Structures are given as structure tokens and as C-alpha cells.
C-alpha positions as a printed Julia matrix, in Angstrom:
377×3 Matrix{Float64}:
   0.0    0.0     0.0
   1.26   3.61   -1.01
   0.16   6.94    0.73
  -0.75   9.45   -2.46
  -1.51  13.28   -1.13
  -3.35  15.05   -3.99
  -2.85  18.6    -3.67
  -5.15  20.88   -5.98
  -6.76  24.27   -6.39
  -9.9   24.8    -5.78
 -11.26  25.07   -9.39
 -14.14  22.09  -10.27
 -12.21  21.35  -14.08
  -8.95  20.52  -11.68
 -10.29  18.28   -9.23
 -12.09  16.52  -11.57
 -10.34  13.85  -12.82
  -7.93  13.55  -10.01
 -11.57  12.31   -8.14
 -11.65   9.69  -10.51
  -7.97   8.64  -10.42
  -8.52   8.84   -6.12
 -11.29   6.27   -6.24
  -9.29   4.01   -8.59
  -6.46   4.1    -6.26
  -8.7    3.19   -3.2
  -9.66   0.91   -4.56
  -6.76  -1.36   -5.06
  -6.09  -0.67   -1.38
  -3.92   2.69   -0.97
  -3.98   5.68    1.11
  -5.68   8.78   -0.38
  -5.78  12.55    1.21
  -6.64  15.54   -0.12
  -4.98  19.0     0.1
  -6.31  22.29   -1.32
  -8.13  25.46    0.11
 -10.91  24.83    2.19
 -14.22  25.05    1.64
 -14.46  24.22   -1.68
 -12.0   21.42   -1.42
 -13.88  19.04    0.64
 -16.92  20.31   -2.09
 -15.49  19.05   -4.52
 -13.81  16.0    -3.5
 -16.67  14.49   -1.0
 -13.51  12.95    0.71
 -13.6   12.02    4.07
  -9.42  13.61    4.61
  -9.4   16.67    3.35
  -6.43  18.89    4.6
  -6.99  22.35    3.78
  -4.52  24.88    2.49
  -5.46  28.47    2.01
  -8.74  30.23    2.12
 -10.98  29.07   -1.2
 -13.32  32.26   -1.34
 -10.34  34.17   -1.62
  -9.56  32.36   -4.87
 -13.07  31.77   -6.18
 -13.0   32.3    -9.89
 -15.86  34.89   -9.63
 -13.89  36.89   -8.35
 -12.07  37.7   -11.79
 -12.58  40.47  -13.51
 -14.63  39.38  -16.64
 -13.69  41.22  -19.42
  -9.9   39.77  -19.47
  -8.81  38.49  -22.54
  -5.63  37.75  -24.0
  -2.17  38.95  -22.68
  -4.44  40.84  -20.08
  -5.87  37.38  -18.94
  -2.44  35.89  -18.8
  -1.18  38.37  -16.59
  -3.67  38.34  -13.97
  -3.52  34.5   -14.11
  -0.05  34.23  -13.51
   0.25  37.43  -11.08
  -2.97  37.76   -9.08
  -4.05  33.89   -9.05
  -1.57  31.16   -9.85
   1.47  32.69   -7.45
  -0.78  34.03   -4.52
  -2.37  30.74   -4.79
   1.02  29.07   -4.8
   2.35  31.12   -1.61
  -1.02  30.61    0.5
  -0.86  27.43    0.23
   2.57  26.16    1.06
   2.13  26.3     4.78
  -0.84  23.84    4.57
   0.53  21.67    2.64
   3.82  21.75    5.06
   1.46  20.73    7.44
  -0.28  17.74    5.55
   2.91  15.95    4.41
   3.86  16.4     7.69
   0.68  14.58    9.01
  -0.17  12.59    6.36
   3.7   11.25    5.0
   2.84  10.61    1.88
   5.1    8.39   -0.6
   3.7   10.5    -3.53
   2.7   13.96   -3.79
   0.44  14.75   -6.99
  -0.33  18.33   -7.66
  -2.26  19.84  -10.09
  -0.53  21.78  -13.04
  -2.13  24.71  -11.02
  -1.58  23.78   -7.8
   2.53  25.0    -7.65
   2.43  24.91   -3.91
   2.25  20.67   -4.28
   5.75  20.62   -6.37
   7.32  23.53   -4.03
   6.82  21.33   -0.54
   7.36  17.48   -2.6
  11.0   19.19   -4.05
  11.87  20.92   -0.16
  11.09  17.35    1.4
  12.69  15.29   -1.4
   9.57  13.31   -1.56
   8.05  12.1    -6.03
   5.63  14.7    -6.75
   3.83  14.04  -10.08
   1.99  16.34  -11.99
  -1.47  16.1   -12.86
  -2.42  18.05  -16.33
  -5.93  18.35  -16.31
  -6.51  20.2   -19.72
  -3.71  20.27  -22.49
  -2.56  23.85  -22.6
   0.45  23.77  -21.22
   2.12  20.41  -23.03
   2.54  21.74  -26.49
   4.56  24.79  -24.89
   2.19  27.88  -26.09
   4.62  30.58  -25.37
   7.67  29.3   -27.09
   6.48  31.69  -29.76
   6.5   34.64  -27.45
  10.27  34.47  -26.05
   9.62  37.6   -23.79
   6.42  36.3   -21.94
   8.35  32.71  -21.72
  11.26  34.94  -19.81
   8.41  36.9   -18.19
   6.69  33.45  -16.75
  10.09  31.96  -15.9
  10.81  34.85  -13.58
   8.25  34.55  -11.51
   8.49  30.94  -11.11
  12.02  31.76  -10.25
  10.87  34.0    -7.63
   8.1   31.74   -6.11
  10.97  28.92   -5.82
  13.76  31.18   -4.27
  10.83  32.54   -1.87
  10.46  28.75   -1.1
  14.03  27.99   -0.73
  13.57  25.29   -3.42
  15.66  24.29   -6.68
  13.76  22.43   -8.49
  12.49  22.9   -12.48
   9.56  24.29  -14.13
   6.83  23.69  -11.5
   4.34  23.06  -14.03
   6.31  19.38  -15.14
   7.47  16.57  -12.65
  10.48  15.25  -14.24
   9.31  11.79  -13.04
   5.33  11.87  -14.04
   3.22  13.78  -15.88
  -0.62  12.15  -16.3
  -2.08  14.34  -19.26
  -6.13  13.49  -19.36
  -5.82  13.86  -22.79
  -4.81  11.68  -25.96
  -2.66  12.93  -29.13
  -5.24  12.54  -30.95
  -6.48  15.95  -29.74
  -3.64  17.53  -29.19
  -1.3   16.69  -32.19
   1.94  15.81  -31.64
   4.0   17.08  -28.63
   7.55  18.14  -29.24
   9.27  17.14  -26.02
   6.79  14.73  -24.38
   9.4   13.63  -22.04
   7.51  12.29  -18.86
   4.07  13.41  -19.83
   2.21   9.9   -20.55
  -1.22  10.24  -22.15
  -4.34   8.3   -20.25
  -7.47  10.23  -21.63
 -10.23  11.62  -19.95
 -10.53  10.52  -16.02
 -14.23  11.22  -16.1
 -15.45  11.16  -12.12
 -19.26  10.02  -11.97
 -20.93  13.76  -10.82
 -23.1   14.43   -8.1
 -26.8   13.05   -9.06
 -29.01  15.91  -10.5
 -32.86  15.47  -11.42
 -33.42  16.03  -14.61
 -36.9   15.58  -16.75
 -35.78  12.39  -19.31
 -39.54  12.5   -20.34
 -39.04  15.82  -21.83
 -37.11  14.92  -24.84
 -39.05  14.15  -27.66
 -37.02  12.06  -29.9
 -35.26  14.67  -32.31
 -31.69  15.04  -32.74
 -30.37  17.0   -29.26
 -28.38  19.85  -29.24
 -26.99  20.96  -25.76
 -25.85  24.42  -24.93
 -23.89  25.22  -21.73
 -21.4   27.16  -20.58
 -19.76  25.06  -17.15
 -20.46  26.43  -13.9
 -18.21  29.38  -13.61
 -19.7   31.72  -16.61
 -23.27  32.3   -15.24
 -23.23  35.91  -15.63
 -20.89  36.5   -18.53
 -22.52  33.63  -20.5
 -25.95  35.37  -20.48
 -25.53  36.91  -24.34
 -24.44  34.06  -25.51
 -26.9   31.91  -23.88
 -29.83  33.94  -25.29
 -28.37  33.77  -28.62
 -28.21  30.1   -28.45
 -31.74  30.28  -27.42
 -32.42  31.89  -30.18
 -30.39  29.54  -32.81
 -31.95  26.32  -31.77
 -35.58  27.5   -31.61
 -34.71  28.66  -35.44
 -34.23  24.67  -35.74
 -37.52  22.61  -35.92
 -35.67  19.29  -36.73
 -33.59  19.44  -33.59
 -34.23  19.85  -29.88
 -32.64  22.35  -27.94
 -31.32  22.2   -24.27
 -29.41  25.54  -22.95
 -27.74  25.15  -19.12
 -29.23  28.77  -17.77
 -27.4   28.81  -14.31
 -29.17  31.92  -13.7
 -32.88  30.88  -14.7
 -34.04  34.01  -16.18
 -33.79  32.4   -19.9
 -37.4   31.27  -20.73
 -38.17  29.34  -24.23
 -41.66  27.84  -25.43
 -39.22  25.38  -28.03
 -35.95  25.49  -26.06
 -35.49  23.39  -23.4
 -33.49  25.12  -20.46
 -32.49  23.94  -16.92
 -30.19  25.35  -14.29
 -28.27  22.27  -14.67
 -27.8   19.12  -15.83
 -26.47  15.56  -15.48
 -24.35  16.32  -17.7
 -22.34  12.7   -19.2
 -25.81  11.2   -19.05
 -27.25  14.02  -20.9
 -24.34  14.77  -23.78
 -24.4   10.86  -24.11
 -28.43  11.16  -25.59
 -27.24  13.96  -27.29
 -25.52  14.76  -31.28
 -23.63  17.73  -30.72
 -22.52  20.04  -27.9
 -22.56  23.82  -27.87
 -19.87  25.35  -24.9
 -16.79  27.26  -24.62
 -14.33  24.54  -24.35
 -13.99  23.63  -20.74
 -11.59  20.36  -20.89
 -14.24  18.66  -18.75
 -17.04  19.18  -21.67
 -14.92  19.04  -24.44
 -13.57  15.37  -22.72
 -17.23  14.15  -21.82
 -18.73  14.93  -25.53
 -15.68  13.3   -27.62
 -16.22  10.5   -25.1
 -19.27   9.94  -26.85
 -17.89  10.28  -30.35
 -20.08  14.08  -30.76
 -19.18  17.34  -32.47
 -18.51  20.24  -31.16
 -19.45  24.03  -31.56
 -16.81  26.0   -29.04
 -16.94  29.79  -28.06
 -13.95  29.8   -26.25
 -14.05  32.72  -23.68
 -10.64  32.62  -21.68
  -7.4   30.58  -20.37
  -6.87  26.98  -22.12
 -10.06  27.57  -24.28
  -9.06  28.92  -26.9
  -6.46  26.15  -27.49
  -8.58  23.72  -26.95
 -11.02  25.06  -29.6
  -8.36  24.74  -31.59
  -7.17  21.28  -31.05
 -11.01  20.36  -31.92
 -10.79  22.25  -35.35
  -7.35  20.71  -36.12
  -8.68  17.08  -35.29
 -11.78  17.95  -37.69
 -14.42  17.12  -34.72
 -15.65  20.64  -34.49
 -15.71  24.1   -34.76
 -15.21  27.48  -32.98
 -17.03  30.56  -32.5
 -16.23  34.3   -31.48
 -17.82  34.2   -28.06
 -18.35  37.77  -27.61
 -19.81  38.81  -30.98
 -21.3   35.6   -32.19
 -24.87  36.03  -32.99
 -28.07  33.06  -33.16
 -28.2   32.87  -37.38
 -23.89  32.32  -37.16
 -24.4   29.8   -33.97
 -27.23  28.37  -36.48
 -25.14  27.68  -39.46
 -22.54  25.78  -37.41
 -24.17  23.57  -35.69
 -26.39  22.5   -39.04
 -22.61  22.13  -40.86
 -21.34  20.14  -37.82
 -24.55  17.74  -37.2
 -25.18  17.34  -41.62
 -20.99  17.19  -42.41
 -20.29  13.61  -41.63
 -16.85  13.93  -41.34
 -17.01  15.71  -37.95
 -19.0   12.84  -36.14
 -16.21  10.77  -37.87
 -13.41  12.93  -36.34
 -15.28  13.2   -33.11
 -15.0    9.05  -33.23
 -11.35   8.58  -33.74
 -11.16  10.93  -30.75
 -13.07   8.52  -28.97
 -11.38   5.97  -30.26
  -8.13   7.08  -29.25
  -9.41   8.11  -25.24
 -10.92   4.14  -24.6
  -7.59   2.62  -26.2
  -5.39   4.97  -23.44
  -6.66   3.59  -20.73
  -8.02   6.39  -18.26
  -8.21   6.16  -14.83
  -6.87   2.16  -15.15
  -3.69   3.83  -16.75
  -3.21   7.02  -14.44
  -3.33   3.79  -11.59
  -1.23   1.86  -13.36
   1.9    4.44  -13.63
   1.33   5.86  -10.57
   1.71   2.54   -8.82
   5.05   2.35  -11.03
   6.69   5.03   -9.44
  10.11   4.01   -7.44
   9.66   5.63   -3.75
């Protein structure tokens, strides 16, 4: 039996598959705790050992400013989220190794405060990569924001008194919930081994089955973090699918206030038991929707909105199983067109099935066990 400390931030997308990789590791008879900011860790987790580590309302992602985009959203990322996060939660994480011992520390990608304490302790930390963005290195084109990243990862680890590499890669294990097939080919893969999608069973929701009629579904949503900047787009979705007699329409309205006599809406969703009735999925590229819909061999229409969205709608558009939208100007005839191209075009349901294809043959949460249990410690 090994002792595995997953250390995370306290974003839903994050904890997400490293839920499902927990359970798998319980159950072949190891030791799992938890380590993040509190609340929302023990939220998200429903685990019984939950150490917590910083504050999670002070790190809520509604508390971003919404109109970020581009360099603008990088900065704040890296400056007013990622390093605070890192440096508020090193002391509780101190405090859980020292508790808990673990053999294994596995942070998130995000969660820099996991690699700081593992390095300082000389304990195998391993990175969990819970969306792509980072493996195909999306700044070696910009030299100067590269330099501008490595500094302050330079200063977080001197801060730290640690000497370690890039805190985003373990040099020993890297489990990317992704495939190649969706990415495209990574330059330097080095110790990043790709298991697919680790998609944790969700938290039951009621839903009305009895009130789909039969026609081709087309699901709109937006996750759980874009209630109030989703609304436009939301109501223009509204809009498209009710302009769509042979299909049926079902828009995630976290707020409520959208109202349809054709359109189906809900505050939420099963959603894997939902996009798996469905033929195509309209959302703005959350790795946890894009993962659940290829899972089911669907198309996508993405309206990326911030952080690893945008590549992600672009990883869909380069595999063929999709395609992207301008989130903030997009209007109901555009969001119209696409999804009639992507659900009448067989070639993306085609693409969208290699995808599949390629996530069942790597193996999932059997495979993030399996090399996980192959560490050396």
C-alpha cells in the first residue's frame, strides 16, 4: 500500500479527474488525502481527509474580472491567481505531508504549492495536467512572456528555498487526461504519458428524461463558472436552436431568467448522461465538456471565452471534430449555421469518433493507476 496526497486548487475542471484517479487508487487498497483550500476542497472532493490549504473564497473564480482576454488574462492569471495561490498554500501543505507522510505527492498543473513542498522534502511529486494547454509549450512563440513566466516561477521557488524545475512538469510523471489525438503531436513529451479523460461520476441531478421528444439533441452550456458573462451568448443560443424545428434544444441557464416555449433550459444538468443522448454540444471549451462529448464520439461548436479555451477550440478544429465561435460577438443565425454544418458534415462525427477511439484505447483512470503505482519511492 502507497500513501498518495493530492494537492489541488480549488477550481471544479482541476479536481475533476484527479476524483476519478482517487477512487481508482482506493480501490486497489492505498492511502488517499486531499490537500487544497478549504471550503471548496472538501466540495469538490466528497472525501472524508481533506487537509486544507489556504482560504478558497479568496480564490473563487468569480472573483475575476470578466472582461480579461488575452495577454491581459495571462497576466492576472499568472500574477494575481496562480502565485498568490502558490504562496497561501505552502504552509498547509507543510502541514499535511507532515501529518499525512505521503510516498507521492500529486499536484495539479495549477496547484505549484504541491511541487514547491514534494521538491523541499525530497519526496516524487507528479503532476497532474488536467486540460492540455500547457504540453505543447504555447509561449515558445513569445520568447519575452516565456522569460516573463520563468521569472516569476524563479521567484516563487527562491521565496520557497527550493531548486527544483519548471513547476508546471514533474520530471518523473506527468498524467495528461488527454490523448494525441487531440492535441497533435507534442515536441518534447518527455515524462508526460497520455491516459485520456478521467471522467469522475458527478453528483446526481434530477433532470426531466420524459421531456425529450425524440429529435436530434443539441446541448448548450457554458460550465459552472460563466453564469453571468454567458448570459448573451446563452440567449443567442436560445435563439439559434428554436430557429431549428428538426432538432431539440437544451441551454444550461445557471441563472434561470432564460425562458423558451421550443428550447429546453435547466439550471443544470447531469451532464455525461445528458451529452451521451445527445448529437452535438454547444460550450466554450472547458476540458471537462470538451472530454465528456468526444467520449461519446459528438461534435462540437466552441466559443472559447478565456485561459486553455481557446487552445482547446483549436485542437477540436485541427482534429476535424468541431468548430469554434467568437464568443463575444457571435450572434443566433452564425451559432445556427454551425451547428447545421457540424450535425449534416459527416466527417465531424467521424473525427469526433477517432477521438473517442483514441481516449478508450489509453486507458483512463486504469492507466493514471497503473503508472502511478510504477513510481520508485
Amino acid at each position: 500500500m502507497s500513501r498518495f496526497l493530492l494537492v489541488v486548487p480549488p477550481l471544479t475542471g482541476h479536481v475533476a479527474p484527479l476524483r476519478a484517479v482517487a477512487g481508482e487508487l482506493v480501490g486497489r487498497g492505498h492511502d488517499v488525502a486531499w490537500c487544497g483550500p478549504e471550503p471548496t476542497t472538501s466540495e469538490l472532493t466528497r472525501a472524508g481527509r481533506v487537509y486544507a490549504a489556504g482560504d478558497s473564497l479568496e480564490f473563487a473564480v468569480e472573483r475575476r474580472p470578466e472582461g480579461l482576454r488575452g495577454f491581459a488574462a495571462l497576466k492576472f492569471l499568472w500574477e494575481q491567481y496562480l502565485v498568490p495561490l502558490a504562496d497561501a498554500m505552502v504552509p498547509g501543505v507543510e502541514k499535511a505531508v507532515a501529518a499525512f507522510r505521503p510516498d507521492v505527492v500529486i499536484a495539479d498543473q495549477q496547484a505549484f504549492a504541491g511541487a514547491l513542498v514534494a521538491s523541499r522534502r525530497g519526496l516524487p511529486w507528479v503532476t497532474s495536467a488536467s486540460t492540455s494547454t500547457e504540453l505543447g509549450d504555447p509561449l515558445a512563440a513569445m520568447p519575452k512572456i516565456a522569460a516573463w513566466v520563468g521569472k516569476l516561477q524563479g521567484d516563487l521557488r527562491t521565496r520557497h528555498k527550493v531548486s527544483c524545475g519548471d513547476l508546471r512538469f514533474s520530471p518523473d510523471l506527468v498524467l495528461a487526461f488527454t490523448t494525441v489525438s487531440l492535441t497533435g503531436p507534442i515536441a518534447d513529451a518527455g515524462a508526460v504519458r497520455f491516459v485520456g479523460p478521467a471522467l469522475a461520476p458527478a453528483p446526481p441531478v434530477g433532470f426531466s428524461w420524459d421531456r425529450l421528444d425524440g429529435r436530434p439533441l443539441v446541448v448548450a452550456t457554458l460550465g459552472t463558472a460563466n453564469a453571468a458573462l454567458g448570459r448573451r451568448f446563452l440567449s443567442e443560443c436560445v435563439d439559434a436552436l428554436a430557429g431549428m424545428p428538426d432538432v431539440q434544444g437544451l441551454v444550461v441557464d445557471p441563472t434561470g431568467e432564460l425562458l423558451s416555449e421550443t428550447v429546453l433550459t435547466a439550471k443544470r444538468i447531469p451532464q455525461a448522461d445528458v451529452v451521451r443522448k445527445a448529437a452535438a454540444v454547444i460550450c466554450h471549451g472547458g476540458h471537462n465538456t470538451v472530454s465528456e462529448t468526444l467520449a461519446s464520439g459528438l461534435p462540437l461548436v466552441i466559443a472559447p471565452i478565456r485561459d486553455d479555451q481557446s487552445m482547446l477550440a483549436q485542437q477540436v478544429e485541427a482534429a476535424g471534430a468541431g468548430l469554434r465561435l467568437r464568443f463575444d460577438r457571435v450572434k443566433a443565425p452564425d451559432i445556427r449555421g454551425t451547428v447545421t454544418e457540424v450535425l449534416t458534415e459527416p466527417a465531424y462525427a467521424a473525427a469526433a469518433a477517432r477521438v473517442r477511439a483514441s481516449f478508450a484505447a489509453a486507458g483512463g483512470v486504469v492507466a493514471a493507476a497503473d503508472h502511478l503505482e510504477s513510481l520508485p519511492h
